[in-house]
Amino acid sequence: MSSEERAADLLARLTTEQKIKLVNGTGMSMSGNGSQKVAGAAGSTYSLAEFGIPEVVLSDGPAGVRIKPTRENDDNTYYATAFPIATAIASSWNTELAEQVGEAMGNEVKEYGIDVFLAPALNIQLNPRGGRNFEYYSEDPLIGGLMAASVVNGVESQGVGATIKHFVANQVETSRMVLNAEVGEQAMREIYLKGFEIAVKQSQPWAVMSSYNKLNGTYTSQSKALLTDILRDEWGFEGIVMTDWFAGDDSAAQMAAGNDLIMPGTPANQSQIAAALENGTLTEAELDRNLTRILAMIFKSPAMQGYDYSDQPDLSAHAQVARQAAAEGVVLLKNNASALPLKGVKRIATFGNTSYDFIAGGTGSGDVNEAYTVSLVQALGENGFEINQQLQQTYEAYAVEEKAKQPEKKSFFQFIPPIAEMAVSAEYARELAAEEDIALITLGRNSGEFQDRHIEGDFNLTGTEQALIETVSTAFHAAGKKVVVILNIGNTIETASWKDKVDAIVLPWQGGQEAGNAVVDVLTGSVNPSGHLAVTFPVSYAQIPSAETFPGKVVDPEVIPNPYLNALPNGQKSVIEYIEGIYVGYRFFDSFSQDVSFPFGFGLSYASFDRTDATLTTTEEGYQVSVTVTNTSKVAGKDVVQLYVSAPQGKLQKAAQTLQGFAKTKLLAPGESQTLNLSLTAEQLASFDERRHQWIAEAGDYQITLAKSSREPFWSDVIKLTSEQTLSAQLTPLPTSQPVNALQR
Ligand code: BGC
């Protein structure tokens, strides 16, 4: 029997009340538990034992499985692997690696008795302040979409489901449940929808999670245009759509729009649906349609197969995957006079709180309960380096004192910022510089759900951090010794004002539980860094167009309570206008000739590469660009080639260039070559014409550039279009208010 036939057979036997139950989750307790079966899972669906329908369990989140690590009256532990955050995975520019991470995460999902993973998340890193940027991949939708597709494919290879979230335009945490994002149609199509389109078409995930926000006045979870016309009819999505937890304000409207499952599910949601069925605003056919899709998901689930899960995934094998992924996501931002890899260094002075207490990942639902996090000093110690003991003890004592002053967490989502940096005197720095071979300074940042980051002391460094860099650099340089900064951060910070003071900068992001080992792998050269930025480091916060609009303008001062998370209100009704239109990230910096601190796509290596014999050819699907990369150095390394398209300026808004492809070599031995082939479809040349609701490639010269970063081109050629090409049918117009793009070229 096909899934549809099985569903039809079952639907004929269910009462309306039973159907209503099945389109709603079972709820969530105040402790954040949403499942009877797996402690700490975010949600589950109702079981109907008499019909053989099991409870299906759903669990977060993007950096690994989030469940409770311990259970009452149970001596076993249920730790999960904390993999590097999505931003770090994207920095690898290696989709195979993303797939391997997905496989390992999917295996933990399955072995812990979970059916559906609430990840990956692929919203756009619009502004450095976005509290959940760490859960997302990039400011660019191509890299975000391809990374998400790879993770989905990896997760689902294990026979469990993945969920791409949060669909769509969910870039702000402040007042996130009552925020209206005003976004123009071209920006929606080219930036915010694009990544989801790629992920749906390349991985057909089991589920999509709609977002909290409104888009142009309508909750995304209540928008038929988004959830049915675009997602299913245009892109061919076959899975279920679920709400984000407690999202929207009308369960019946969600059902009608094609949001199949309401999560975590409340009695109020069920009554709303029952009332709408009674008064005819929701039809039984719509309910059956949604339930048929949910049943198809349930039929595929490990729970339905009666999978005998072990509760013992191979955590040590997965730790190796996490370490490898963390190392490959490290971006070497600066390396003056070959400060790295470390040579002749034995004794190290390690500054910065997070050197001793690495931040594995962000907070909130994207957090993971891992068994341990390897810190930088621990990994250095295990690799034979000697850490200055007095300095270590000073930092450890300071941390105990500062942590004791921190407020107690009142709810799971309350964000407690990391402790402030400790001041180090010039005299002490000089003493250490006399004794030690090198200084490492780690700067740490954290953020999480429900709140956005701050500009001062968060994007910008604190005075103490600035002074620390200055004091340590002056002292160590005076003693002829080097200073290396390590950035244990979830998204960008200001680097322009201090980067000249230090010799090297290493960016491991929040690299998961094995980050300490991964950083030491890079410092020693046992791993040659091959990460590249998937987000631009601006010179200053004020440069960014959304500096003026983020996180939105309050339109009603009343604070709306959250009936389920009473410690955290939903916020105040707000609007954010996406005034930058399509000019997000490097699309803005490159189109408006802005200086950046580190450009999109940038990353150094200990090796050097020649890139030769680039050719552009026409293929059946469009075009192919080939290039041969040769390692011209004495150390093995991997190179990343990026393909940008500059479309001719015409009637439509067009960024100076857009990333349309990338490829990474294998580990090339000294002297070894590899030919990379990057494909480009005719559709990828097009821009979205919001008047015609169509993808159009205007006539003219399309410059195809191969580059090391968005600012380091090394080859280019031209595709000439002699006439305008229409590359899609007329598509669903989006709910719009008025055009908001204030930025125009
Ligand atoms: C988050 C989702 C998450 C869900 C379940 C929500 O607060 O926005 O990303 O999957 O909670 O934990």
mmCIF file of N, CA and C in Angstrom, residues 4 69 569 670:
data_model
loop_
_atom_site.group_PDB
_atom_site.id
_atom_site.type_symbol
_atom_site.label_atom_id
_atom_site.label_comp_id
_atom_site.label_asym_id
_atom_site.label_seq_id
_atom_site.Cartn_x
_atom_site.Cartn_y
_atom_site.Cartn_z
ATOM 1 N N GLU A 4 -0.066 7.183 0.682
ATOM 2 C CA GLU A 4 -1.358 7.878 0.531
ATOM 3 C C GLU A 4 -2.524 6.916 0.819
ATOM 4 N N PRO A 69 20.970 15.491 29.398
ATOM 5 C CA PRO A 69 22.072 14.529 29.492
ATOM 6 C C PRO A 69 21.905 13.503 30.609
ATOM 7 N N PRO A 569 8.805 37.766 27.861
ATOM 8 C CA PRO A 569 7.651 38.193 27.072
ATOM 9 C C PRO A 569 7.923 38.092 25.578
ATOM 10 N N PRO A 670 52.569 18.668 -1.713
ATOM 11 C CA PRO A 670 53.423 19.627 -2.423
ATOM 12 C C PRO A 670 53.602 19.202 -3.880
#
